[in-house]
PDB file of C-alpha atoms in Angstrom:
ATOM      1  CA  MET A   1      -0.028   0.003   0.012  1.00 52.00           C
ATOM      2  CA  LYS A   2       1.108   3.457  -0.696  1.00 55.00           C
ATOM      3  CA  TYR A   3       0.256   6.192   1.784  1.00 55.00           C
ATOM      4  CA  ARG A   4       0.810   9.849   1.042  1.00 56.00           C
ATOM      5  CA  PHE A   5      -0.433  11.579   4.153  1.00 58.00           C
ATOM      6  CA  TYR A   6       0.855  14.777   5.668  1.00 60.00           C
ATOM      7  CA  PHE A   7       0.491  15.381   9.371  1.00 59.00           C
ATOM      8  CA  CYS A   8       0.383  19.011  10.355  1.00 61.00           C
ATOM      9  CA  LEU A   9      -0.051  20.760  13.716  1.00 61.00           C
ATOM     10  CA  LEU A  10      -0.079  24.594  14.242  1.00 64.00           C
ATOM     11  CA  THR A  11       0.002  26.385  17.513  1.00 61.00           C
ATOM     12  CA  VAL A  12       0.792  29.885  18.639  1.00 61.00           C
ATOM     13  CA  GLU A  13       3.474  29.916  21.348  1.00 57.00           C
ATOM     14  CA  GLY A  14       4.483  33.273  22.703  1.00 65.00           C
ATOM     15  CA  GLY A  15       3.401  35.008  19.519  1.00 64.00           C
ATOM     16  CA  GLU A  16       5.383  32.471  17.487  1.00 69.00           C
ATOM     17  CA  LYS A  17       3.803  30.055  15.016  1.00 72.00           C
ATOM     18  CA  VAL A  18       5.073  26.471  15.085  1.00 73.00           C
ATOM     19  CA  MET A  19       4.202  24.000  12.342  1.00 76.00           C
ATOM     20  CA  VAL A  20       5.156  20.335  12.182  1.00 79.00           C
ATOM     21  CA  PHE A  21       5.044  18.564   8.846  1.00 79.00           C
ATOM     22  CA  VAL A  22       5.688  14.841   8.504  1.00 80.00           C
ATOM     23  CA  LYS A  23       5.419  13.262   5.064  1.00 79.00           C
ATOM     24  CA  VAL A  24       4.842   9.500   5.041  1.00 81.00           C
ATOM     25  CA  ARG A  25       7.487   8.023   2.927  1.00 79.00           C
ATOM     26  CA  ASP A  26       7.098   5.177   0.376  1.00 80.00           C
ATOM     27  CA  ALA A  27       7.193   1.830   2.022  1.00 81.00           C
ATOM     28  CA  GLU A  28       6.921   3.352   5.501  1.00 81.00           C
ATOM     29  CA  HIS A  29       4.396   2.182   8.052  1.00 85.00           C
ATOM     30  CA  LEU A  30       1.856   4.713   9.270  1.00 83.00           C
ATOM     31  CA  GLU A  31       2.863   3.969  12.853  1.00 88.00           C
ATOM     32  CA  GLU A  32       6.439   4.998  12.110  1.00 89.00           C
ATOM     33  CA  ALA A  33       5.351   8.273  10.616  1.00 85.00           C
ATOM     34  CA  LEU A  34       3.179   8.969  13.695  1.00 86.00           C
ATOM     35  CA  LYS A  35       6.126   8.234  15.909  1.00 90.00           C
ATOM     36  CA  ARG A  36       8.222  10.750  13.919  1.00 87.00           C
ATOM     37  CA  PHE A  37       5.369  13.295  14.199  1.00 84.00           C
ATOM     38  CA  LYS A  38       5.128  12.862  17.979  1.00 85.00           C
ATOM     39  CA  ARG A  39       8.924  13.257  18.291  1.00 88.00           C
ATOM     40  CA  ASP A  40       8.892  16.452  16.250  1.00 85.00           C
ATOM     41  CA  CYS A  41       5.966  17.814  18.348  1.00 83.00           C
ATOM     42  CA  GLU A  42       7.974  17.032  21.477  1.00 85.00           C
ATOM     43  CA  LYS A  43      11.105  18.844  20.187  1.00 85.00           C
ATOM     44  CA  ASN A  44       9.109  21.962  19.297  1.00 81.00           C
ATOM     45  CA  GLY A  45       7.404  22.135  22.651  1.00 80.00           C
ATOM     46  CA  ILE A  46       3.863  21.684  21.271  1.00 80.00           C
ATOM     47  CA  LEU A  47       2.832  19.124  23.795  1.00 80.00           C
ATOM     48  CA  LYS A  48       4.140  21.333  26.645  1.00 80.00           C
ATOM     49  CA  GLU A  49       2.026  24.176  25.277  1.00 78.00           C
ATOM     50  CA  ILE A  50      -1.113  22.072  24.965  1.00 79.00           C
ATOM     51  CA  LYS A  51      -0.729  20.876  28.636  1.00 82.00           C
ATOM     52  CA  ARG A  52      -0.242  24.446  29.681  1.00 80.00           C
ATOM     53  CA  ARG A  53      -3.426  25.520  27.964  1.00 79.00           C
ATOM     54  CA  GLU A  54      -5.567  22.658  29.369  1.00 85.00           C
ATOM     55  CA  THR A  55      -6.522  24.488  32.544  1.00 87.00           C
ATOM     56  CA  TYR A  56      -7.106  28.179  33.200  1.00 88.00           C
ATOM     57  CA  MET A  57      -4.702  29.774  35.641  1.00 88.00           C
ATOM     58  CA  PRO A  58      -5.702  33.170  37.090  1.00 94.00           C
ATOM     59  CA  PRO A  59      -3.119  35.975  36.865  1.00 94.00           C
ATOM     60  CA  SER A  60      -2.573  35.993  40.669  1.00 97.00           C
ATOM     61  CA  VAL A  61      -1.577  32.323  40.583  1.00 95.00           C
ATOM     62  CA  LYS A  62       0.727  32.937  37.684  1.00 92.00           C
ATOM     63  CA  ARG A  63       2.446  35.693  39.563  1.00 96.00           C
ATOM     64  CA  LYS A  64       2.787  33.602  42.660  1.00 97.00           C
ATOM     65  CA  ILE A  65       4.387  30.658  40.715  1.00 95.00           C
ATOM     66  CA  LYS A  66       6.663  33.023  38.907  1.00 95.00           C
ATOM     67  CA  SER A  67       7.941  34.516  42.183  1.00 97.00           C
ATOM     68  CA  GLN A  68       8.388  31.102  43.736  1.00 97.00           C
ATOM     69  CA  GLU A  69      10.432  29.998  40.720  1.00 96.00           C
ATOM     70  CA  ALA A  70      12.590  33.170  41.010  1.00 97.00           C
ATOM     71  CA  GLN A  71      13.207  32.513  44.694  1.00 96.00           C
ATOM     72  CA  ARG A  72      14.176  28.909  43.863  1.00 96.00           C
ATOM     73  CA  ARG A  73      16.611  30.040  41.232  1.00 95.00           C
ATOM     74  CA  ALA A  74      18.080  32.624  43.557  1.00 94.00           C
ATOM     75  CA  ARG A  75      18.646  29.951  46.204  1.00 93.00           C
ATOM     76  CA  ARG A  76      20.344  27.650  43.748  1.00 92.00           C
ATOM     77  CA  THR A  77      22.714  30.369  42.404  1.00 91.00           C
ATOM     78  CA  LYS A  78      23.503  31.376  45.961  1.00 89.00           C
ATOM     79  CA  ARG A  79      24.400  27.725  46.851  1.00 87.00           C
ATOM     80  CA  ARG A  80      26.540  27.436  43.793  1.00 84.00           C
ATOM     81  CA  ARG A  81      28.519  30.562  44.421  1.00 76.00           C
ATOM     82  CA  PHE A  82      29.743  29.479  47.866  1.00 66.00           C
TER      83      PHE A  82
END
């Protein structure tokens, strides 16, 4: 059987458009092409973006998480310097 499918996924990430195209080659199984597609999506951070958008996070919670991460980074750099 000859398959000639194109898989495509588009997302907007930080104002940036990311597209993943995977052409199914001749004599290639569809499962292998799907595996390549998933790997490309993983590399481009599309799955991470989808998971991030699954639930709504209020701005106050975003600020709190951002400050906690900054504090954690500051502690790590402080530990590494001494």
